[in-house]
mmCIF file of C-alpha atoms in Angstrom:
data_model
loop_
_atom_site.group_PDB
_atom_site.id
_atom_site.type_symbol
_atom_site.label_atom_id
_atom_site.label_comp_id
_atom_site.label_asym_id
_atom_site.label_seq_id
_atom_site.Cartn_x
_atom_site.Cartn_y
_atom_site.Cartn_z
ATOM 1 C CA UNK A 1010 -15.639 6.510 -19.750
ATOM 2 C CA UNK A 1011 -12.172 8.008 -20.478
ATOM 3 C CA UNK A 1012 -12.832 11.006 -19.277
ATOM 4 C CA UNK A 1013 -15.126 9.628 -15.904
ATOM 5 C CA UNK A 1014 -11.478 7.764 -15.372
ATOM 6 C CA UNK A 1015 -9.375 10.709 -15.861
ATOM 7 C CA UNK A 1016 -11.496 13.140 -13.673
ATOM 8 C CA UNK A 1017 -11.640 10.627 -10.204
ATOM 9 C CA UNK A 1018 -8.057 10.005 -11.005
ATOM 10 C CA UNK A 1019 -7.114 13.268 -10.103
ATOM 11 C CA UNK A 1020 -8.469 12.820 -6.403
ATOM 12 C CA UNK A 1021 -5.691 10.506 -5.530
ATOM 13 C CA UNK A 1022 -3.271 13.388 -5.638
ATOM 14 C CA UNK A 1023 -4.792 15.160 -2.922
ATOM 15 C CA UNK A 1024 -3.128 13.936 0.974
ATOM 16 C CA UNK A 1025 -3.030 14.479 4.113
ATOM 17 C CA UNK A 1026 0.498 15.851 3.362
ATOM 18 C CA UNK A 1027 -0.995 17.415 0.345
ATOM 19 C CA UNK A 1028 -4.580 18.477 1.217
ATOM 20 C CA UNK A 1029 -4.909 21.404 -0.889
ATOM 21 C CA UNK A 1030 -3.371 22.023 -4.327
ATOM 22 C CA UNK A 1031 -3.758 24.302 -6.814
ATOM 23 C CA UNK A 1032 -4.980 24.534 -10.767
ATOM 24 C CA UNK A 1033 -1.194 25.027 -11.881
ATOM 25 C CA UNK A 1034 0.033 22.208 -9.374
ATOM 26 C CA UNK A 1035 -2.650 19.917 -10.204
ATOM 27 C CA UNK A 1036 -1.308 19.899 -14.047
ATOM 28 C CA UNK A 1037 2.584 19.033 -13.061
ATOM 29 C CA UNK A 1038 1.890 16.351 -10.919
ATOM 30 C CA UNK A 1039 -1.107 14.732 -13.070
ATOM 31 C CA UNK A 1040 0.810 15.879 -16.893
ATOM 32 C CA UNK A 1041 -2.291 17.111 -18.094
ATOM 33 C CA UNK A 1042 -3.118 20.169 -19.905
ATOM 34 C CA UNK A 1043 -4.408 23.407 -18.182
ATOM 35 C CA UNK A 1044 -7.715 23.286 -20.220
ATOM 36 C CA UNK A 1045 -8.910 19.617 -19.273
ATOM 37 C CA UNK A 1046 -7.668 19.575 -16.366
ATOM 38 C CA UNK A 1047 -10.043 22.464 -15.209
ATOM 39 C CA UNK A 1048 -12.871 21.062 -17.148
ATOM 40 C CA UNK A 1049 -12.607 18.173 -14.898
ATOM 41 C CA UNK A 1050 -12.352 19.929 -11.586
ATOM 42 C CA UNK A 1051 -15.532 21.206 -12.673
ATOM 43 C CA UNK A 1052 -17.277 18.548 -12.709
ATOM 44 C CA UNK A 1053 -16.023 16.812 -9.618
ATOM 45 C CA UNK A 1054 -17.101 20.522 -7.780
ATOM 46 C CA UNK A 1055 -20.230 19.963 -9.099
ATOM 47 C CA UNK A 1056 -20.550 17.022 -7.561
ATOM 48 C CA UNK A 1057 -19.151 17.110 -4.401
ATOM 49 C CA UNK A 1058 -16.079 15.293 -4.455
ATOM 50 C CA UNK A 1059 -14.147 18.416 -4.185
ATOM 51 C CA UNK A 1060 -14.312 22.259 -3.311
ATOM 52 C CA UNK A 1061 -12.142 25.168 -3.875
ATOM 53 C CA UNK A 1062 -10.920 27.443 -1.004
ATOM 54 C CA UNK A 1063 -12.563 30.732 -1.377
ATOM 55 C CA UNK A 1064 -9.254 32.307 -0.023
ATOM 56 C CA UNK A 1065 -6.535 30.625 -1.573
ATOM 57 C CA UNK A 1066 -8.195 29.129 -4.665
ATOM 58 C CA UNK A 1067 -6.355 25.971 -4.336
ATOM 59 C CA UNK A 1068 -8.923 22.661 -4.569
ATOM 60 C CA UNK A 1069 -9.576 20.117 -1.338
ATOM 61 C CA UNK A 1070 -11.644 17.307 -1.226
ATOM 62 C CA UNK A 1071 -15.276 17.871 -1.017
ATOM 63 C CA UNK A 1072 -18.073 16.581 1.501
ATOM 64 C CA UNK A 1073 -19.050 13.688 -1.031
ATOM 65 C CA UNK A 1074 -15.670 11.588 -0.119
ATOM 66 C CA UNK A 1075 -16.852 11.399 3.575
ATOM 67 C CA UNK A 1076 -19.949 10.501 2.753
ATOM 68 C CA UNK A 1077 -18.877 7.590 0.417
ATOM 69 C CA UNK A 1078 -16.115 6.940 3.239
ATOM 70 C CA UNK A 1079 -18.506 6.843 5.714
ATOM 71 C CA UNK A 1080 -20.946 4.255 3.644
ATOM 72 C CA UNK A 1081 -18.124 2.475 2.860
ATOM 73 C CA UNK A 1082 -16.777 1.608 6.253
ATOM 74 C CA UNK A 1083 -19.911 0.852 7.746
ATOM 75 C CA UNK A 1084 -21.037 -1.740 4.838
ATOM 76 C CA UNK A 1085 -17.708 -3.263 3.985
ATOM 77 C CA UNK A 1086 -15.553 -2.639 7.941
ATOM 78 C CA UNK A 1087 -12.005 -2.925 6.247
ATOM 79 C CA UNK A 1088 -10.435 -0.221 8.498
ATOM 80 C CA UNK A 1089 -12.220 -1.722 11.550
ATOM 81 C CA UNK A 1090 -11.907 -4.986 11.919
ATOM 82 C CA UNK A 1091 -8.042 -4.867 10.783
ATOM 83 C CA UNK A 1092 -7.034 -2.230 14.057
ATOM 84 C CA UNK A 1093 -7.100 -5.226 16.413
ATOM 85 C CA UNK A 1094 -4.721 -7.913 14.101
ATOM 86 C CA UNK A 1095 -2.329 -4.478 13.071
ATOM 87 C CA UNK A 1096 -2.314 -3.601 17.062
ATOM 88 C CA UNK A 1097 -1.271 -7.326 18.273
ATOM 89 C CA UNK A 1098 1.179 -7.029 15.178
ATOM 90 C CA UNK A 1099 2.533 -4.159 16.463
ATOM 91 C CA UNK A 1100 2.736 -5.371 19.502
ATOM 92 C CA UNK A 1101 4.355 -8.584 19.131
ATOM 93 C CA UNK A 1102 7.293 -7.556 16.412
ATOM 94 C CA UNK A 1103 7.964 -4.026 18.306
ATOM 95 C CA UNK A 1104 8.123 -2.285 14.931
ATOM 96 C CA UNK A 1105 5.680 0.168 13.318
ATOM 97 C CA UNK A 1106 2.752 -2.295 11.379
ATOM 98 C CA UNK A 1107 0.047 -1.111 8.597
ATOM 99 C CA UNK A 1108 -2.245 -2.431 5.838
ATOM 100 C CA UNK A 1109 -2.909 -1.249 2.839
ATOM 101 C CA UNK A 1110 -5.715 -1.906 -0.178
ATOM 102 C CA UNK A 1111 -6.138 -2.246 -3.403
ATOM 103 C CA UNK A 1112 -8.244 0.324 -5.525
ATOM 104 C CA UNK A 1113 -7.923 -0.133 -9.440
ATOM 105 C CA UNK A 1114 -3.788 0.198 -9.917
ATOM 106 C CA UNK A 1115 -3.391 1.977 -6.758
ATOM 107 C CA UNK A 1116 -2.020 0.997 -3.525
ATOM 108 C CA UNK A 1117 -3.761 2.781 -0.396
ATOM 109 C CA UNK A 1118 -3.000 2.945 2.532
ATOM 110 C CA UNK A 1119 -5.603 2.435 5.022
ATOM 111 C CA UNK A 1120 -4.812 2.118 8.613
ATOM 112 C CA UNK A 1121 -1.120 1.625 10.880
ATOM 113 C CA UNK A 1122 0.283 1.275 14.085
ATOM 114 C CA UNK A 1123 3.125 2.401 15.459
ATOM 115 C CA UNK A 1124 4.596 0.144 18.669
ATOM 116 C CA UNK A 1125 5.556 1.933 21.650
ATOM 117 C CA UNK A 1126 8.420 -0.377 21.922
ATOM 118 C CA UNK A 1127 11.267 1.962 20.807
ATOM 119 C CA UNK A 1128 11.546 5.503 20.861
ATOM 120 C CA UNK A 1129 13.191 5.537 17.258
ATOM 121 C CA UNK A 1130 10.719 3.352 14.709
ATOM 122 C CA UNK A 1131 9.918 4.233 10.997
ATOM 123 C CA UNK A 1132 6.819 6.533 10.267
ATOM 124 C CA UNK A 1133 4.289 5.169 7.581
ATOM 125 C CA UNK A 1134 3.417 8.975 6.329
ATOM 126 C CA UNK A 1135 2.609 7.832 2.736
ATOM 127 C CA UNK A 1136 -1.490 8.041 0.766
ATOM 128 C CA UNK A 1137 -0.451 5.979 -2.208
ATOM 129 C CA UNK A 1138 2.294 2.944 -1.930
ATOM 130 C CA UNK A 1139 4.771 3.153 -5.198
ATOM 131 C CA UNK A 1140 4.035 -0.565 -6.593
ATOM 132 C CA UNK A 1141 7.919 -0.946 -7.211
ATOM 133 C CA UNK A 1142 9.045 0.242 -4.160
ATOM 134 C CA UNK A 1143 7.343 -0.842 -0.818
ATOM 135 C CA UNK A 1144 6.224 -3.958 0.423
ATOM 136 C CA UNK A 1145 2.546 -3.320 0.164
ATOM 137 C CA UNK A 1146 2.762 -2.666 -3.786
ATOM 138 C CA UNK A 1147 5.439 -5.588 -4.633
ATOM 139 C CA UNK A 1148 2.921 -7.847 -2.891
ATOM 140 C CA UNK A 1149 0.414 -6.390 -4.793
ATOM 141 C CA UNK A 1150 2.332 -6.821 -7.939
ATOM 142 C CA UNK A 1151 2.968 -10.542 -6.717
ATOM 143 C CA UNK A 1152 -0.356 -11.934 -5.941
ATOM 144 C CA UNK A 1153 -2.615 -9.254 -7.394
ATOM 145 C CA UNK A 1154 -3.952 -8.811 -11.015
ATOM 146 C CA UNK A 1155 -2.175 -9.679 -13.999
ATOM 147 C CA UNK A 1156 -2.638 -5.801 -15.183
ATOM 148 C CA UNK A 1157 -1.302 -4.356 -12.021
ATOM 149 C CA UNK A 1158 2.481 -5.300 -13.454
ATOM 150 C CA UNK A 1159 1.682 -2.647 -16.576
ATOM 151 C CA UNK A 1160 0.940 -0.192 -14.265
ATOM 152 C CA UNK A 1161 4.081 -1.202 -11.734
ATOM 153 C CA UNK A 1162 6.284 -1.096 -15.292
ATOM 154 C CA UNK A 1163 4.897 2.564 -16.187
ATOM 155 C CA UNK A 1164 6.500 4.208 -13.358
ATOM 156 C CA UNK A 1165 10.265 3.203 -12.186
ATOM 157 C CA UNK A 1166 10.846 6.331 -9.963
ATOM 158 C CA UNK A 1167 13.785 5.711 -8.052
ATOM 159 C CA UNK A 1168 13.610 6.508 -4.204
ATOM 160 C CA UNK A 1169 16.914 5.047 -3.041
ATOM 161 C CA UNK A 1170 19.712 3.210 -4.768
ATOM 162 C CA UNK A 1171 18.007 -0.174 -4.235
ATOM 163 C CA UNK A 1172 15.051 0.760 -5.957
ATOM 164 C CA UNK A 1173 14.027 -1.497 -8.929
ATOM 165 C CA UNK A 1174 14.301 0.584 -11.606
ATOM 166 C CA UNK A 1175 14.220 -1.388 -14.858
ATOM 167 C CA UNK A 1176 11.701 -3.995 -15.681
ATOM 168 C CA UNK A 1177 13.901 -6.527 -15.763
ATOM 169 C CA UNK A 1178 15.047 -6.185 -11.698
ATOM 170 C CA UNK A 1179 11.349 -5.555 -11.172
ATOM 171 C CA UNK A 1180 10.081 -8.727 -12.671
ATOM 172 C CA UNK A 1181 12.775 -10.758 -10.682
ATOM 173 C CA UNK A 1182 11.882 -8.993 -7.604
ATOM 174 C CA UNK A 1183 8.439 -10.307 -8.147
ATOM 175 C CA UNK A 1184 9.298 -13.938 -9.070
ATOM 176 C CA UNK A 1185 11.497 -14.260 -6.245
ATOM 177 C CA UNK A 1186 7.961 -12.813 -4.031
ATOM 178 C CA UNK A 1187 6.092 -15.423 -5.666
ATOM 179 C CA UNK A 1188 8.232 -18.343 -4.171
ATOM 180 C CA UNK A 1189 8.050 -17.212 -0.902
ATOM 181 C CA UNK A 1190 4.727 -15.828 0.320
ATOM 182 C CA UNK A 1191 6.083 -12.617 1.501
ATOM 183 C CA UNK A 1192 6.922 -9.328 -0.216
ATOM 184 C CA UNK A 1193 9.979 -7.522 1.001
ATOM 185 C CA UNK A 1194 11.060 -3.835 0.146
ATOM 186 C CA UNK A 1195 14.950 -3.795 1.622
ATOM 187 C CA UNK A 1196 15.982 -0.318 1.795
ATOM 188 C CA UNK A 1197 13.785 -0.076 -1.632
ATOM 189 C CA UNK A 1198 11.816 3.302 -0.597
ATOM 190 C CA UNK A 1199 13.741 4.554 2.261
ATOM 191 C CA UNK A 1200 17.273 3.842 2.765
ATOM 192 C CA UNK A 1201 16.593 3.112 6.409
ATOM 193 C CA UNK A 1202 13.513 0.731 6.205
ATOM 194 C CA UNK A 1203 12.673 -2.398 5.611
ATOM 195 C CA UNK A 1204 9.033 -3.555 4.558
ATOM 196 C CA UNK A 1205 8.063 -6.629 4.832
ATOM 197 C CA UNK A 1206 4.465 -7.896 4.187
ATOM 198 C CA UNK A 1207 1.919 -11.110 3.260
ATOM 199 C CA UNK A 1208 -1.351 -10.507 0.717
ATOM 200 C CA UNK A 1209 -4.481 -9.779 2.122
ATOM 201 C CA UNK A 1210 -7.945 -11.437 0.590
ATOM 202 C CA UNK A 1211 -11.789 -10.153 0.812
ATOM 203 C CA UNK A 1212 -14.956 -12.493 0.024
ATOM 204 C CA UNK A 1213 -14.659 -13.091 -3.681
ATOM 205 C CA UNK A 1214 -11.175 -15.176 -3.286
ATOM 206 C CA UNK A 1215 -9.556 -12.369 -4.801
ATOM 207 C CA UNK A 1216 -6.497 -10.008 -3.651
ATOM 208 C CA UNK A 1217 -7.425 -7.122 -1.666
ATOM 209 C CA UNK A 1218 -4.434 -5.208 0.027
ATOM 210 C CA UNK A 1219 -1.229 -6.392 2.112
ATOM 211 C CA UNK A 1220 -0.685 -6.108 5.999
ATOM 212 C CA UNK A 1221 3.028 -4.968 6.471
ATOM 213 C CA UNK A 1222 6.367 -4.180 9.194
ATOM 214 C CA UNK A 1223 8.265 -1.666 8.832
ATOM 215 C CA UNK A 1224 11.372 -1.710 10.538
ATOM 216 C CA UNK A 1225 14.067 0.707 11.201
ATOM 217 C CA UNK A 1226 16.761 -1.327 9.014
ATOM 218 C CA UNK A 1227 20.002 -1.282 12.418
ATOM 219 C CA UNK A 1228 17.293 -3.456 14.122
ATOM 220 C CA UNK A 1229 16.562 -5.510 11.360
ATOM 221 C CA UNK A 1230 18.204 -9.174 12.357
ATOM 222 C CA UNK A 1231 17.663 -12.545 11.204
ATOM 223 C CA UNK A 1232 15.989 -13.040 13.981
ATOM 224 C CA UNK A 1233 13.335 -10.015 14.114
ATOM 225 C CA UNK A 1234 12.536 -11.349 9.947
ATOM 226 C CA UNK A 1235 11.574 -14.320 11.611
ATOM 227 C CA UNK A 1236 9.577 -12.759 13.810
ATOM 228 C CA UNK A 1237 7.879 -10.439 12.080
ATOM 229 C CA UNK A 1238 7.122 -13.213 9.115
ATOM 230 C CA UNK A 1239 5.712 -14.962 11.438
ATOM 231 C CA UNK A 1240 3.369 -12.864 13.357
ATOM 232 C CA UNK A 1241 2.147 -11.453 9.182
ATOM 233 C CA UNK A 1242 0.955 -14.989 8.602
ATOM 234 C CA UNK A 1243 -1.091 -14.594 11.729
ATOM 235 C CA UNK A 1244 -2.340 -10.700 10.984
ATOM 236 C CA UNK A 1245 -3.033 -11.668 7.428
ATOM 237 C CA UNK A 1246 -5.104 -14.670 8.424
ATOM 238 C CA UNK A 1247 -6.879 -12.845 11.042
ATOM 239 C CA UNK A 1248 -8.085 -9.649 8.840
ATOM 240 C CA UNK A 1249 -8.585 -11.887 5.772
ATOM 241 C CA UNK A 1250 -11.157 -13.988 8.056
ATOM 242 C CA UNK A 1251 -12.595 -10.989 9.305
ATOM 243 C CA UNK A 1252 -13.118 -9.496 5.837
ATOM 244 C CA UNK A 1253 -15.098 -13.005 4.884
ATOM 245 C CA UNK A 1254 -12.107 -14.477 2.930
ATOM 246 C CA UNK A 1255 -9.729 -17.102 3.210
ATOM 247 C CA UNK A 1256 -5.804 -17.554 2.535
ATOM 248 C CA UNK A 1257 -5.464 -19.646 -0.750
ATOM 249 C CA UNK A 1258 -3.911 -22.957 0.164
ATOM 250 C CA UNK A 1259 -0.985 -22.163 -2.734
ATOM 251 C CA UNK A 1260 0.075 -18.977 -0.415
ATOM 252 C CA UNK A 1261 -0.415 -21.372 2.971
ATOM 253 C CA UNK A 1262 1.996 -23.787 1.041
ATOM 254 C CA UNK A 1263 4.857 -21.341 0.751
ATOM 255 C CA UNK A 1264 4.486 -20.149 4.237
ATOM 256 C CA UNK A 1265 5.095 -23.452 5.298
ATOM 257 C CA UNK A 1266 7.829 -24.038 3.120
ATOM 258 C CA UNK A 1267 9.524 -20.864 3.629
ATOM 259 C CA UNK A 1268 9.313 -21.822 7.574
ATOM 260 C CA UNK A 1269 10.853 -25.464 7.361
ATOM 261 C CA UNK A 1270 13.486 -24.622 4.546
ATOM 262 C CA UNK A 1271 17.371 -25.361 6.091
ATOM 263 C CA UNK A 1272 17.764 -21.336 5.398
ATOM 264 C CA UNK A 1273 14.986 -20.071 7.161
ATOM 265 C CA UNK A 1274 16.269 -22.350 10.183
ATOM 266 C CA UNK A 1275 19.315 -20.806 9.648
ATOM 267 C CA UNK A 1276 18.743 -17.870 9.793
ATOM 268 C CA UNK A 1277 17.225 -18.098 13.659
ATOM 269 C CA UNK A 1278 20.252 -20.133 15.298
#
């Protein structure tokens, strides 16, 4: 099973900034050894899941992914039936909106919107959300699986100098999550952003991804957080519904709380 684990892992490298990479690559950025590395880019060409490029020798996802992508969408919509919440999002908060899912320890993302509101709005160009760093993954961290923290703790890669780099910041940054309803990433993985976003659930009851904002941080206001927190209660209702699950009345609680606290009132006179 090891092995099976180690082998798909190695898809998640490959993006759409990133579609082809090489043998020697491949080993830096997954720290693995030449030998099993290749061994297990074997057996995913085998299989489909990748090819290599006759010309440059440098691997790219294979035909299997978008057949499995394909299945996948059209028995369990996720990408779908989130586009019309993440467009009204987008719409009513003016800045760029996206949602993300959860797949093992990894944070995906899987669709966005950008409004055409401003001319100057931040760009959601990232595969894989750092669980540290963004919105997405310290919601995921928050209201997610116990085990996601162990992987959050394994990597503390600093983006900016508001990153959470230490476990102890990181755990705090979650707690404080956890009392609110809402994760926030302020200037955590891009100096000039600000993330905010509310947990997203599926059928079983259980944590499935995060909608988000993104917002260039000069327009960020008291004001616009109010906004945009509370047009994510609406998107995360909405595409939580239409993936046949429900917001956990402990999560509706803090919404409410965070809305009728003296600060949050505050904060929009």
């Amino acid at each position: 099973m090891s092995s099976v684990i180690k082998a798909l892992d190695l898809l998640s490298h490959f993006s759409a900034n990133q579609p082809e990479i090489g043998l020697s690559q491949l080993c830096r950025i997954a720290k693995r050894d030449k030998a099993t590395t290749y061994r297990h880019l074997q057996a995913l060409e085998v299989t489909g899941f990748i090819e290599q490029n006759s010309a440059t020798k440098h691997y790219r996802l294979g035909p299997a992914v978008l057949q499995l992508a394909e299945i996948r969408e059209a028995t369990v919509p996720r990408k779908s039936s989130a586009e019309g919440p993440l467009f009204d999002l987008a719409s009513a908060t003016g800045e760029t909106a996206h949602v993300t899912v959860l797949s093992g320890t990894k944070v995906y993302g899987l669709a966005s919107c950008e409004s055409p509101r401003h001319g100057t709005r931040a760009i959601v160009d990232i595969d894989v959300f750092p669980l540290h760093a963004t919105a997405s993954g310290l919601c995921a961290l928050a209201f997610g699986p116990k085990y996601l923290m162990e992987a959050g703790l394994a990597d503390l890669t600093s983006f900016t100098q508001k990153t959470a780099t230490t476990p102890q910041i990181l755990r705090e940054t979650i707690q404080a999550i956890r009392q609110t309803g809402f994760g926030g990433a302020r200037h955590t993985y891009e100096a000039e952003v600000v993330g905010l976003s509310t947990p997203l659930f599926d059928q079983t009851g259980q944590f499935a991804g995060a909608v988000s904002v993104a917002s260039v941080a000069t327009r960020f206001t008291p004001a616009l957080e109010h906004l945009i927190k509370e047009h994510l209660m609406i998107a995360s209702r909405d595409i939580t519904r239409n993936w046949g699950g429900f917001i956990p009345s402990d999560i509706e609680g803090l919404w409410v709380k965070t809305f009728t606290s003296p600060r949050a009132l505050e904060s929009t006179s």
